[in-house]
PDB file of C-alpha atoms in Angstrom:
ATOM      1  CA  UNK A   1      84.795  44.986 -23.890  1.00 54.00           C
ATOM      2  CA  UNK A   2      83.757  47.101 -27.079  1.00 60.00           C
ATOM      3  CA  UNK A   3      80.683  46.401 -28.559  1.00 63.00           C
ATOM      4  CA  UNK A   4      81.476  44.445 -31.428  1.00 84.00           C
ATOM      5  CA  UNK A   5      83.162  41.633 -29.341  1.00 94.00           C
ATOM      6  CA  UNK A   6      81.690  38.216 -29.733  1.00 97.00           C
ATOM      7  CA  UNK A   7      82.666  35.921 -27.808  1.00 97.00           C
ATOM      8  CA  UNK A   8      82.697  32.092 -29.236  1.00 97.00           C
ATOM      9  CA  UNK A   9      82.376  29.086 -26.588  1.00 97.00           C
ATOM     10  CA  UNK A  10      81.686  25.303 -27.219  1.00 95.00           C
ATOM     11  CA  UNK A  11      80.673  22.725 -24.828  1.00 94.00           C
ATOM     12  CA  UNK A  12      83.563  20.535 -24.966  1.00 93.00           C
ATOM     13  CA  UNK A  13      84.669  22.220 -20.993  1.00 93.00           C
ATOM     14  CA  UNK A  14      82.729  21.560 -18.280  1.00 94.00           C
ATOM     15  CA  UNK A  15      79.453  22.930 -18.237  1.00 94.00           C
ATOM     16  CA  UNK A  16      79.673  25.207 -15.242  1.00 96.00           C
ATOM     17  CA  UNK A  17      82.921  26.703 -16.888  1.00 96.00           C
ATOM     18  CA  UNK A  18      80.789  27.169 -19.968  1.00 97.00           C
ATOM     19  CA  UNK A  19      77.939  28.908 -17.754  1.00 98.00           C
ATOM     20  CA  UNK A  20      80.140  31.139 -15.982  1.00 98.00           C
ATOM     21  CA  UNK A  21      81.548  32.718 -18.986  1.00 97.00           C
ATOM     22  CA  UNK A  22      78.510  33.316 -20.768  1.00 98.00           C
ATOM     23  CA  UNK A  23      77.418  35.259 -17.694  1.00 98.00           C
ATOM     24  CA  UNK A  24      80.329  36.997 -17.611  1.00 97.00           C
ATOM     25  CA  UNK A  25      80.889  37.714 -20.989  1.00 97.00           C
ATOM     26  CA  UNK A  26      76.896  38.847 -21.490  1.00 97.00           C
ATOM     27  CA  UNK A  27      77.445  40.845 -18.693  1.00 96.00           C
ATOM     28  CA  UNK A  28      80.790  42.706 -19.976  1.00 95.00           C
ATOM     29  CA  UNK A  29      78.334  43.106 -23.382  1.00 96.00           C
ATOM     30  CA  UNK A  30      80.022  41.279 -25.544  1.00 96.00           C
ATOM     31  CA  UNK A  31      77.809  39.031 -27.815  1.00 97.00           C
ATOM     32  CA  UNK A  32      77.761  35.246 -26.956  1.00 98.00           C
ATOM     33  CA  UNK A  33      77.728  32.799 -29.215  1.00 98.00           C
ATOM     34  CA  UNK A  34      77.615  28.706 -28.160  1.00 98.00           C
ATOM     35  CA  UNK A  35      78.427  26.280 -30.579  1.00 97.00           C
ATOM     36  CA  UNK A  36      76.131  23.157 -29.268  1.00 96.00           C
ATOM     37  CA  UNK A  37      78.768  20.701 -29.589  1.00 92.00           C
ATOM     38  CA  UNK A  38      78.667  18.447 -28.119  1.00 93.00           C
ATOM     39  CA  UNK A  39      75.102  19.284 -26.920  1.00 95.00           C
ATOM     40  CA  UNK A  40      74.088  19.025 -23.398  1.00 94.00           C
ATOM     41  CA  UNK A  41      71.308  21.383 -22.457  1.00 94.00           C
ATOM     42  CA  UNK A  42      71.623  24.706 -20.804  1.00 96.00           C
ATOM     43  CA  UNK A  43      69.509  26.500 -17.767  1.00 97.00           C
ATOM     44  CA  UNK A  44      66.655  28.765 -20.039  1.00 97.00           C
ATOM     45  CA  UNK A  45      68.453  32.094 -18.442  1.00 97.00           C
ATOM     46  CA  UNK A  46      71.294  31.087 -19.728  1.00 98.00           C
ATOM     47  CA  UNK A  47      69.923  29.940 -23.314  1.00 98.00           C
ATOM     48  CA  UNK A  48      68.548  33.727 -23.300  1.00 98.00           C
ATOM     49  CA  UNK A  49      71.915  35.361 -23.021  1.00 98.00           C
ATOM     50  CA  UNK A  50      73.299  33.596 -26.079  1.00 98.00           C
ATOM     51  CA  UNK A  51      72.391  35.012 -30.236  1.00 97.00           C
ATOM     52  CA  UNK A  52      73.008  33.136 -32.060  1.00 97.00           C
ATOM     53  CA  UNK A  53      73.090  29.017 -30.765  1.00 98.00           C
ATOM     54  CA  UNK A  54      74.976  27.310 -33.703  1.00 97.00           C
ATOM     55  CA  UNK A  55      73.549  23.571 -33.969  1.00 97.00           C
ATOM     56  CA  UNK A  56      73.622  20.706 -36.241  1.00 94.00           C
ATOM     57  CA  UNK A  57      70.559  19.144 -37.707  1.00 94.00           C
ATOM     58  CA  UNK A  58      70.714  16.436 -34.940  1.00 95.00           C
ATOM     59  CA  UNK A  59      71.620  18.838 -32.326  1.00 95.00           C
ATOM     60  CA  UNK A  60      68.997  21.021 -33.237  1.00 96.00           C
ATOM     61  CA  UNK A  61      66.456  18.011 -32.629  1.00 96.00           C
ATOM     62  CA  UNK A  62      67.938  17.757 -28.988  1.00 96.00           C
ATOM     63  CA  UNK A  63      67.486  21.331 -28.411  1.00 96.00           C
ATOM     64  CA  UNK A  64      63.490  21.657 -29.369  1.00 96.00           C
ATOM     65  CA  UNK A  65      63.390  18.438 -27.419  1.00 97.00           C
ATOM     66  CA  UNK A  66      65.023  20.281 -24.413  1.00 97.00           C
ATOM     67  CA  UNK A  67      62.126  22.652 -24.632  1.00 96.00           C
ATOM     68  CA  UNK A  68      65.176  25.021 -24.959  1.00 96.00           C
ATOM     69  CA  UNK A  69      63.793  28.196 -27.429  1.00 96.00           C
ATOM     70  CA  UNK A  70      67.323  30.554 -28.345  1.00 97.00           C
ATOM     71  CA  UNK A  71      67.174  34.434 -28.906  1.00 96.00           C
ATOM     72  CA  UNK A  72      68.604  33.001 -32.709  1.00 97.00           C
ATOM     73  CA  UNK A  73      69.474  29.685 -33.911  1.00 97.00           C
ATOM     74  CA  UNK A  74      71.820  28.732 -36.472  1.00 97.00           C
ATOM     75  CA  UNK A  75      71.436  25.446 -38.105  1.00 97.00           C
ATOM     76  CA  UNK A  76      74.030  23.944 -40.097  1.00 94.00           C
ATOM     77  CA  UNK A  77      73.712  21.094 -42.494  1.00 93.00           C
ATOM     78  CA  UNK A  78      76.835  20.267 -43.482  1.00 86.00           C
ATOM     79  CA  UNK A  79      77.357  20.646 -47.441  1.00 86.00           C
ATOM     80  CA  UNK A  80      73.766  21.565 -47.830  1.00 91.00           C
ATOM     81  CA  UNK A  81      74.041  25.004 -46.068  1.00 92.00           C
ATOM     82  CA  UNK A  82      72.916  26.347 -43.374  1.00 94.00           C
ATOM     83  CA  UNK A  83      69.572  28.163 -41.935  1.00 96.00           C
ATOM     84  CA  UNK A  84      70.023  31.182 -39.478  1.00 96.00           C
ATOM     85  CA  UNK A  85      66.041  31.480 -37.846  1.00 96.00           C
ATOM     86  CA  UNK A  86      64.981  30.561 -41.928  1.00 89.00           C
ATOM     87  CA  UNK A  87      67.488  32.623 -43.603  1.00 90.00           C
ATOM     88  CA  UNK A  88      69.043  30.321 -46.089  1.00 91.00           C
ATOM     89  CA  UNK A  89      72.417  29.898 -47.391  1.00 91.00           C
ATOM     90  CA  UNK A  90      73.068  27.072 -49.781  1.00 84.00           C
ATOM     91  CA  UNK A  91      76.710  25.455 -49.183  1.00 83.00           C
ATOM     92  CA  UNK A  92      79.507  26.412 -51.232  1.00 82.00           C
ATOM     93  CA  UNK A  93      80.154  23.575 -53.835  1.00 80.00           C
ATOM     94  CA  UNK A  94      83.639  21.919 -53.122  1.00 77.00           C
ATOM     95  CA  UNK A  95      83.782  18.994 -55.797  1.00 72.00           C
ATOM     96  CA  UNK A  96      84.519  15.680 -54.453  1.00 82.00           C
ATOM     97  CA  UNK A  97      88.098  14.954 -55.374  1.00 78.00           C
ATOM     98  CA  UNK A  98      88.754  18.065 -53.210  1.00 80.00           C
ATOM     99  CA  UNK A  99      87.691  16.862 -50.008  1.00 68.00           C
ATOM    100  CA  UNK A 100      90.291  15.763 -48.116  1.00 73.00           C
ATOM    101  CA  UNK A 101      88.885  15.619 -44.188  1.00 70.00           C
ATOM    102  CA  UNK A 102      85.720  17.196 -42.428  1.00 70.00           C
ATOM    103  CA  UNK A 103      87.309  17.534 -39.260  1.00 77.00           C
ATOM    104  CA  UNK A 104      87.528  20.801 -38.330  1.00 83.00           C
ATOM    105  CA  UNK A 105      84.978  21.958 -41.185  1.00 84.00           C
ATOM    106  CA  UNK A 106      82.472  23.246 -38.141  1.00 88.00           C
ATOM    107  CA  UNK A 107      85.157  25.163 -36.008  1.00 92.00           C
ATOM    108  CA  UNK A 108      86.237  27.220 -38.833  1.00 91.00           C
ATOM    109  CA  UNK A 109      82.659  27.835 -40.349  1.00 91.00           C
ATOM    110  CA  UNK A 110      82.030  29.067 -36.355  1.00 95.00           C
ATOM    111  CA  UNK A 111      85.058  30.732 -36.183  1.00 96.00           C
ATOM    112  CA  UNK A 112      84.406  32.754 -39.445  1.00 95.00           C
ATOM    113  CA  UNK A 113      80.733  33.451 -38.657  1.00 96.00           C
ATOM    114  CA  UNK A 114      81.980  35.009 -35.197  1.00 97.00           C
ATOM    115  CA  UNK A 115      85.084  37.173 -36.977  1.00 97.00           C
ATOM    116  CA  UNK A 116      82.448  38.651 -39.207  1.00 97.00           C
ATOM    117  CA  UNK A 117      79.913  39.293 -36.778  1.00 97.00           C
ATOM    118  CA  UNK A 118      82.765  41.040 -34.661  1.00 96.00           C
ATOM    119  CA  UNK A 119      84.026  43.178 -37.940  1.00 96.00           C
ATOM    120  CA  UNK A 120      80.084  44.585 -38.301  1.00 95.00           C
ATOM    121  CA  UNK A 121      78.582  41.937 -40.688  1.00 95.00           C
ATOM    122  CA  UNK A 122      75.129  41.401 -40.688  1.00 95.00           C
ATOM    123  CA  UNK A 123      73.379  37.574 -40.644  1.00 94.00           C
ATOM    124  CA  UNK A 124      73.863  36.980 -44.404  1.00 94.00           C
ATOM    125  CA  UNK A 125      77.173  38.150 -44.888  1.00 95.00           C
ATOM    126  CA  UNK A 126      78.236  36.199 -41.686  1.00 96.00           C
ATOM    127  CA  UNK A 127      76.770  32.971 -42.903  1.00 96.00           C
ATOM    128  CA  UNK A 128      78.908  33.531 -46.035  1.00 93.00           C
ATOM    129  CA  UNK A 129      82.195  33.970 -44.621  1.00 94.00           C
ATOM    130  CA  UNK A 130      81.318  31.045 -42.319  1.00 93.00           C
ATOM    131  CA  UNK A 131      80.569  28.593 -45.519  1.00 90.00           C
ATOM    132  CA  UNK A 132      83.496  29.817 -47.036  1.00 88.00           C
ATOM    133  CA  UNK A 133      85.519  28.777 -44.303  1.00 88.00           C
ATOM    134  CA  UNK A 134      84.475  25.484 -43.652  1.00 86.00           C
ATOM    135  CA  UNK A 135      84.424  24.936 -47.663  1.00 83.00           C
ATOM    136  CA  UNK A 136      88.528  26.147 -47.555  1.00 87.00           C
ATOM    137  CA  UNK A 137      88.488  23.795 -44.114  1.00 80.00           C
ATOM    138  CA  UNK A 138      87.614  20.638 -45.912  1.00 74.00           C
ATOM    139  CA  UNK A 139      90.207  21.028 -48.741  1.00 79.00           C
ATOM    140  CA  UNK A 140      92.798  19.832 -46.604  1.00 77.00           C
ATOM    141  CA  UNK A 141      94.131  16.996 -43.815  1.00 74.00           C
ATOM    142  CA  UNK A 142      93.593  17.753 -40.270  1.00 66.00           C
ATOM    143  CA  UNK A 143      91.681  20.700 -38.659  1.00 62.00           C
ATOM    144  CA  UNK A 144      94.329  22.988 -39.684  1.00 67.00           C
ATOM    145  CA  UNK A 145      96.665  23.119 -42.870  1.00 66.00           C
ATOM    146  CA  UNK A 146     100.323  22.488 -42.740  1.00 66.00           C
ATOM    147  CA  UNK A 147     102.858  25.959 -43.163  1.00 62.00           C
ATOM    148  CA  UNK A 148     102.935  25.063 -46.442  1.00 53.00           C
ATOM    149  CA  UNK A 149      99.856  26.463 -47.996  1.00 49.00           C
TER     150      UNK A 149
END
């Protein structure tokens, strides 16, 4: 691995699958980032090898109630923006007749954050591209738009 690669997990696999690759990934140096969802708590080692932990607001509850303390946290709030350990990024402003479906809205705000990261960004401009892409994610139906876009 190079040491720019990030790699992005969620915990919709089983959790020792999840657990095993962080270990291995940390361990190639790659930087690990978890995506909470759905949020089931993680051995503290574990929790350590992982910058940032991307939570909702109500995840983020779950996690100080865990007594789990991340390296970073990411907080998102849906349209309201998101936090990254305080640093604050107001959401970008999709009007209401725009919004066709959430779904997916998380993934690609993850997905962006971890591109950027990989490409060199720092925190702020990787919170940007991630609003921007779950502001373009909600614009359409489904978790990904049709060919025809």
């Amino acid at each position: 691995m190079k040491s720019n690669d990030v790699v992005l997990l969620q915990q919709e696999i089983p959790p020792e699958v999840t657990i095993a690759a962080i270990r291995g990934a940390h361990d190639k140096g790659a930087r690990v980032v978890l995506n909470m969802a759905p949020f089931a708590a993680l051995p503290e080692d574990v929790i350590a090898l992982i910058d940032p932990v991307i939570v909702n607001e109500h995840e983020a509850l779950m996690l100080a109630d865990a007594g789990l303390v991340p390296v970073s946290t990411v907080t998102t709030f849906g349209a309201q923006g998101v936090a990254w350990d305080g640093e604050q990024r107001p959401g970008v402003l999709v009007s209401a007749d725009k919004v066709a479906d959430t779904t997916g809205a998380g993934d690609a705000f993850c997905g962006a954050l971890c591109a950027a990261l990989a490409s060199g960004a720092d925190r702020s401009a990787a919170l940007v591209a991630g609003l921007n892409a779950g502001a373009q994610a909600v614009q359409h139906d489904g978790a990904q738009p049709d060919g025809n876009l």
